[in-house]
């Protein structure tokens, strides 16, 4: 597993803790890191795409276009009103396993987040994750590629990009 994957898991844990407890929001997040140390992060709900299949096609396109070595996707999972978790998975290009992290979220009577447990890390087979196959080559029409390139450019203002300067 790339060191980027381990670091990304720690970083996303901190990111979710700050967003949830500091700002009261738990967005669906997607981030990737490439071999040059460039990281891109955005909220999945900002994508103007309705279909989950098309969202996954777009994410696969981005993973492949940016030659990602790892990516992560996270969300809020509501089992019951009083049983909620923040979960995310970090998928590494060169590893059959993925890191899945989960932490229990506690809310007050007004439904505001007031506590987030420690993220428990588990290794699972990459294939067991619904979006675990974004590294697999996809065939897209030229029109779809143009649409995805345009969407990426349109999203630029909402995408956090940083370089680790490797």
PDB file of C-alpha atoms in Angstrom:
ATOM      1  CA  UNK A   1       0.000   0.000   0.000  1.00  0.00           C
ATOM      2  CA  UNK A   2       1.329   3.446  -0.921  1.00  0.00           C
ATOM      3  CA  UNK A   3       2.285   5.733   1.934  1.00  0.00           C
ATOM      4  CA  UNK A   4      -0.103   8.223   0.302  1.00  0.00           C
ATOM      5  CA  UNK A   5      -2.995   5.863   1.112  1.00  0.00           C
ATOM      6  CA  UNK A   6      -2.133   5.634   4.795  1.00  0.00           C
ATOM      7  CA  UNK A   7      -1.635   9.405   4.991  1.00  0.00           C
ATOM      8  CA  UNK A   8      -4.868  10.027   3.115  1.00  0.00           C
ATOM      9  CA  UNK A   9      -6.801   7.947   5.659  1.00  0.00           C
ATOM     10  CA  UNK A  10      -5.397  10.032   8.527  1.00  0.00           C
ATOM     11  CA  UNK A  11      -6.046  13.263   6.647  1.00  0.00           C
ATOM     12  CA  UNK A  12      -9.647  12.422   5.744  1.00  0.00           C
ATOM     13  CA  UNK A  13     -10.322  11.456   9.374  1.00  0.00           C
ATOM     14  CA  UNK A  14      -9.151  14.901  10.483  1.00  0.00           C
ATOM     15  CA  UNK A  15     -11.000  16.608   7.638  1.00  0.00           C
ATOM     16  CA  UNK A  16     -14.303  14.965   8.584  1.00  0.00           C
ATOM     17  CA  UNK A  17     -13.772  15.716  12.280  1.00  0.00           C
ATOM     18  CA  UNK A  18     -13.219  19.415  11.520  1.00  0.00           C
ATOM     19  CA  UNK A  19     -16.119  19.681   9.069  1.00  0.00           C
ATOM     20  CA  UNK A  20     -18.589  17.772  11.197  1.00  0.00           C
ATOM     21  CA  UNK A  21     -17.814  19.130  14.643  1.00  0.00           C
ATOM     22  CA  UNK A  22     -16.555  22.558  13.592  1.00  0.00           C
ATOM     23  CA  UNK A  23     -19.091  23.353  10.878  1.00  0.00           C
ATOM     24  CA  UNK A  24     -21.928  20.886  11.483  1.00  0.00           C
ATOM     25  CA  UNK A  25     -21.799  19.391   7.976  1.00  0.00           C
ATOM     26  CA  UNK A  26     -20.948  15.922   6.719  1.00  0.00           C
ATOM     27  CA  UNK A  27     -20.554  16.088   2.947  1.00  0.00           C
ATOM     28  CA  UNK A  28     -19.940  13.255   0.539  1.00  0.00           C
ATOM     29  CA  UNK A  29     -16.250  13.746  -0.218  1.00  0.00           C
ATOM     30  CA  UNK A  30     -14.019  12.496  -3.009  1.00  0.00           C
ATOM     31  CA  UNK A  31     -10.265  12.969  -3.141  1.00  0.00           C
ATOM     32  CA  UNK A  32      -7.367  11.522  -5.071  1.00  0.00           C
ATOM     33  CA  UNK A  33      -3.584  11.730  -4.955  1.00  0.00           C
ATOM     34  CA  UNK A  34      -1.279  11.144  -7.926  1.00  0.00           C
ATOM     35  CA  UNK A  35       2.359   9.997  -7.983  1.00  0.00           C
ATOM     36  CA  UNK A  36       3.567  13.614  -8.149  1.00  0.00           C
ATOM     37  CA  UNK A  37       1.863  14.350  -4.833  1.00  0.00           C
ATOM     38  CA  UNK A  38      -0.968  16.425  -6.293  1.00  0.00           C
ATOM     39  CA  UNK A  39      -4.196  16.081  -4.342  1.00  0.00           C
ATOM     40  CA  UNK A  40      -7.661  17.041  -5.543  1.00  0.00           C
ATOM     41  CA  UNK A  41     -10.659  17.112  -3.189  1.00  0.00           C
ATOM     42  CA  UNK A  42     -14.287  18.011  -3.851  1.00  0.00           C
ATOM     43  CA  UNK A  43     -17.804  17.379  -2.606  1.00  0.00           C
ATOM     44  CA  UNK A  44     -19.624  14.755  -4.657  1.00  0.00           C
ATOM     45  CA  UNK A  45     -22.931  16.573  -4.146  1.00  0.00           C
ATOM     46  CA  UNK A  46     -21.465  19.519  -6.106  1.00  0.00           C
ATOM     47  CA  UNK A  47     -21.424  17.358  -9.228  1.00  0.00           C
ATOM     48  CA  UNK A  48     -24.389  18.243 -11.453  1.00  0.00           C
ATOM     49  CA  UNK A  49     -24.923  14.545 -12.214  1.00  0.00           C
ATOM     50  CA  UNK A  50     -28.017  12.682 -11.028  1.00  0.00           C
ATOM     51  CA  UNK A  51     -27.175   9.080 -11.889  1.00  0.00           C
ATOM     52  CA  UNK A  52     -24.877   7.147  -9.541  1.00  0.00           C
ATOM     53  CA  UNK A  53     -23.544   5.191 -12.516  1.00  0.00           C
ATOM     54  CA  UNK A  54     -22.624   8.386 -14.325  1.00  0.00           C
ATOM     55  CA  UNK A  55     -21.055   9.818 -11.147  1.00  0.00           C
ATOM     56  CA  UNK A  56     -18.913   6.689 -10.901  1.00  0.00           C
ATOM     57  CA  UNK A  57     -17.966   7.000 -14.582  1.00  0.00           C
ATOM     58  CA  UNK A  58     -16.924  10.605 -13.969  1.00  0.00           C
ATOM     59  CA  UNK A  59     -14.902   9.642 -10.883  1.00  0.00           C
ATOM     60  CA  UNK A  60     -13.215   6.808 -12.810  1.00  0.00           C
ATOM     61  CA  UNK A  61     -12.418   9.257 -15.618  1.00  0.00           C
ATOM     62  CA  UNK A  62     -10.866  11.707 -13.118  1.00  0.00           C
ATOM     63  CA  UNK A  63      -8.877   8.957 -11.356  1.00  0.00           C
ATOM     64  CA  UNK A  64      -7.475   7.802 -14.684  1.00  0.00           C
ATOM     65  CA  UNK A  65      -6.966  11.262 -16.233  1.00  0.00           C
ATOM     66  CA  UNK A  66      -4.939  12.372 -13.199  1.00  0.00           C
ATOM     67  CA  UNK A  67      -3.072   9.065 -12.913  1.00  0.00           C
ATOM     68  CA  UNK A  68      -4.098   8.626  -9.283  1.00  0.00           C
ATOM     69  CA  UNK A  69      -2.190   6.250  -7.025  1.00  0.00           C
ATOM     70  CA  UNK A  70      -4.993   6.324  -4.453  1.00  0.00           C
ATOM     71  CA  UNK A  71      -8.398   7.844  -3.900  1.00  0.00           C
ATOM     72  CA  UNK A  72     -10.917   8.111  -1.088  1.00  0.00           C
ATOM     73  CA  UNK A  73     -14.659   8.532  -0.927  1.00  0.00           C
ATOM     74  CA  UNK A  74     -16.633   9.222   2.222  1.00  0.00           C
ATOM     75  CA  UNK A  75     -20.159   9.879   3.421  1.00  0.00           C
ATOM     76  CA  UNK A  76     -22.579   9.872   6.330  1.00  0.00           C
ATOM     77  CA  UNK A  77     -24.245   6.505   6.954  1.00  0.00           C
ATOM     78  CA  UNK A  78     -27.522   6.595   8.867  1.00  0.00           C
ATOM     79  CA  UNK A  79     -28.495   3.234  10.341  1.00  0.00           C
ATOM     80  CA  UNK A  80     -31.192   4.763  12.555  1.00  0.00           C
ATOM     81  CA  UNK A  81     -31.786   8.333  13.704  1.00  0.00           C
ATOM     82  CA  UNK A  82     -29.673   7.733  16.809  1.00  0.00           C
ATOM     83  CA  UNK A  83     -27.113   5.511  15.096  1.00  0.00           C
ATOM     84  CA  UNK A  84     -25.030   7.392  12.526  1.00  0.00           C
ATOM     85  CA  UNK A  85     -21.515   6.886  11.242  1.00  0.00           C
ATOM     86  CA  UNK A  86     -19.076   8.719   9.052  1.00  0.00           C
ATOM     87  CA  UNK A  87     -17.443   6.191   6.773  1.00  0.00           C
ATOM     88  CA  UNK A  88     -14.867   6.437   4.064  1.00  0.00           C
ATOM     89  CA  UNK A  89     -12.714   4.094   2.054  1.00  0.00           C
ATOM     90  CA  UNK A  90      -9.219   4.679   0.711  1.00  0.00           C
ATOM     91  CA  UNK A  91      -8.436   2.635  -2.383  1.00  0.00           C
ATOM     92  CA  UNK A  92      -4.846   2.103  -3.511  1.00  0.00           C
ATOM     93  CA  UNK A  93      -4.031   1.401  -7.168  1.00  0.00           C
ATOM     94  CA  UNK A  94      -1.468  -1.315  -6.381  1.00  0.00           C
ATOM     95  CA  UNK A  95      -3.143  -3.108  -3.498  1.00  0.00           C
ATOM     96  CA  UNK A  96      -5.912  -5.714  -3.445  1.00  0.00           C
ATOM     97  CA  UNK A  97      -7.051  -4.359  -0.070  1.00  0.00           C
ATOM     98  CA  UNK A  98      -8.598  -1.004   0.744  1.00  0.00           C
ATOM     99  CA  UNK A  99      -8.725   0.902   4.025  1.00  0.00           C
ATOM    100  CA  UNK A 100     -12.229   1.436   5.389  1.00  0.00           C
ATOM    101  CA  UNK A 101     -12.621   3.848   8.279  1.00  0.00           C
ATOM    102  CA  UNK A 102     -15.740   4.362  10.354  1.00  0.00           C
ATOM    103  CA  UNK A 103     -16.548   6.554  13.360  1.00  0.00           C
ATOM    104  CA  UNK A 104     -19.804   6.924  15.273  1.00  0.00           C
ATOM    105  CA  UNK A 105     -21.399  10.361  15.139  1.00  0.00           C
ATOM    106  CA  UNK A 106     -23.349  11.681  18.133  1.00  0.00           C
ATOM    107  CA  UNK A 107     -25.945  14.438  17.797  1.00  0.00           C
ATOM    108  CA  UNK A 108     -27.704  16.600  20.381  1.00  0.00           C
ATOM    109  CA  UNK A 109     -31.478  17.054  20.745  1.00  0.00           C
ATOM    110  CA  UNK A 110     -31.414  19.704  18.000  1.00  0.00           C
ATOM    111  CA  UNK A 111     -29.707  17.221  15.640  1.00  0.00           C
ATOM    112  CA  UNK A 112     -26.396  19.109  15.722  1.00  0.00           C
ATOM    113  CA  UNK A 113     -23.204  17.011  15.722  1.00  0.00           C
ATOM    114  CA  UNK A 114     -21.596  17.044  19.178  1.00  0.00           C
ATOM    115  CA  UNK A 115     -19.272  14.057  19.167  1.00  0.00           C
ATOM    116  CA  UNK A 116     -17.348  11.863  16.780  1.00  0.00           C
ATOM    117  CA  UNK A 117     -15.712   8.666  17.975  1.00  0.00           C
ATOM    118  CA  UNK A 118     -12.271   7.568  16.862  1.00  0.00           C
ATOM    119  CA  UNK A 119     -12.107   6.291  13.308  1.00  0.00           C
ATOM    120  CA  UNK A 120     -11.647   2.540  13.339  1.00  0.00           C
ATOM    121  CA  UNK A 121      -9.573   1.304  10.436  1.00  0.00           C
ATOM    122  CA  UNK A 122     -10.234  -2.035   8.732  1.00  0.00           C
ATOM    123  CA  UNK A 123      -8.674  -3.618   5.673  1.00  0.00           C
ATOM    124  CA  UNK A 124     -11.161  -5.087   3.189  1.00  0.00           C
ATOM    125  CA  UNK A 125     -10.874  -6.443  -0.340  1.00  0.00           C
ATOM    126  CA  UNK A 126     -11.007  -3.608  -2.852  1.00  0.00           C
ATOM    127  CA  UNK A 127     -13.625  -5.509  -4.841  1.00  0.00           C
ATOM    128  CA  UNK A 128     -16.054  -5.467  -1.917  1.00  0.00           C
ATOM    129  CA  UNK A 129     -16.375  -1.676  -2.086  1.00  0.00           C
ATOM    130  CA  UNK A 130     -19.086  -0.388  -4.433  1.00  0.00           C
ATOM    131  CA  UNK A 131     -16.787   2.276  -5.908  1.00  0.00           C
ATOM    132  CA  UNK A 132     -13.615   0.196  -5.525  1.00  0.00           C
ATOM    133  CA  UNK A 133     -13.112  -0.280  -9.251  1.00  0.00           C
ATOM    134  CA  UNK A 134     -12.343   3.275 -10.349  1.00  0.00           C
ATOM    135  CA  UNK A 135      -8.844   2.253 -11.470  1.00  0.00           C
ATOM    136  CA  UNK A 136     -10.310  -0.201 -13.997  1.00  0.00           C
ATOM    137  CA  UNK A 137     -10.131   1.125 -17.559  1.00  0.00           C
ATOM    138  CA  UNK A 138     -13.416   2.489 -18.837  1.00  0.00           C
ATOM    139  CA  UNK A 139     -14.528   2.998 -22.405  1.00  0.00           C
ATOM    140  CA  UNK A 140     -16.148   6.385 -22.967  1.00  0.00           C
ATOM    141  CA  UNK A 141     -17.354   7.981 -26.163  1.00  0.00           C
ATOM    142  CA  UNK A 142     -15.550  11.088 -27.383  1.00  0.00           C
ATOM    143  CA  UNK A 143     -18.649  13.119 -26.486  1.00  0.00           C
ATOM    144  CA  UNK A 144     -18.677  11.743 -22.932  1.00  0.00           C
ATOM    145  CA  UNK A 145     -14.961  12.515 -22.525  1.00  0.00           C
ATOM    146  CA  UNK A 146     -15.599  16.085 -23.701  1.00  0.00           C
ATOM    147  CA  UNK A 147     -18.531  16.367 -21.267  1.00  0.00           C
ATOM    148  CA  UNK A 148     -16.372  15.119 -18.372  1.00  0.00           C
ATOM    149  CA  UNK A 149     -13.473  17.417 -19.302  1.00  0.00           C
ATOM    150  CA  UNK A 150     -15.898  20.364 -19.397  1.00  0.00           C
ATOM    151  CA  UNK A 151     -17.397  19.342 -16.058  1.00  0.00           C
ATOM    152  CA  UNK A 152     -13.934  19.116 -14.503  1.00  0.00           C
ATOM    153  CA  UNK A 153     -13.136  22.639 -15.739  1.00  0.00           C
ATOM    154  CA  UNK A 154     -16.516  23.875 -14.502  1.00  0.00           C
ATOM    155  CA  UNK A 155     -15.837  22.318 -11.082  1.00  0.00           C
ATOM    156  CA  UNK A 156     -12.304  23.835 -10.788  1.00  0.00           C
ATOM    157  CA  UNK A 157     -13.505  26.672  -8.535  1.00  0.00           C
ATOM    158  CA  UNK A 158     -14.939  24.137  -6.067  1.00  0.00           C
ATOM    159  CA  UNK A 159     -11.995  21.722  -6.115  1.00  0.00           C
ATOM    160  CA  UNK A 160      -9.334  21.952  -3.457  1.00  0.00           C
ATOM    161  CA  UNK A 161      -6.002  21.319  -5.154  1.00  0.00           C
ATOM    162  CA  UNK A 162      -2.677  21.178  -3.414  1.00  0.00           C
ATOM    163  CA  UNK A 163       0.732  19.893  -4.283  1.00  0.00           C
ATOM    164  CA  UNK A 164       2.934  18.142  -1.798  1.00  0.00           C
ATOM    165  CA  UNK A 165       5.950  19.195  -3.862  1.00  0.00           C
ATOM    166  CA  UNK A 166       7.583  15.799  -4.282  1.00  0.00           C
TER     167      UNK A 166
END
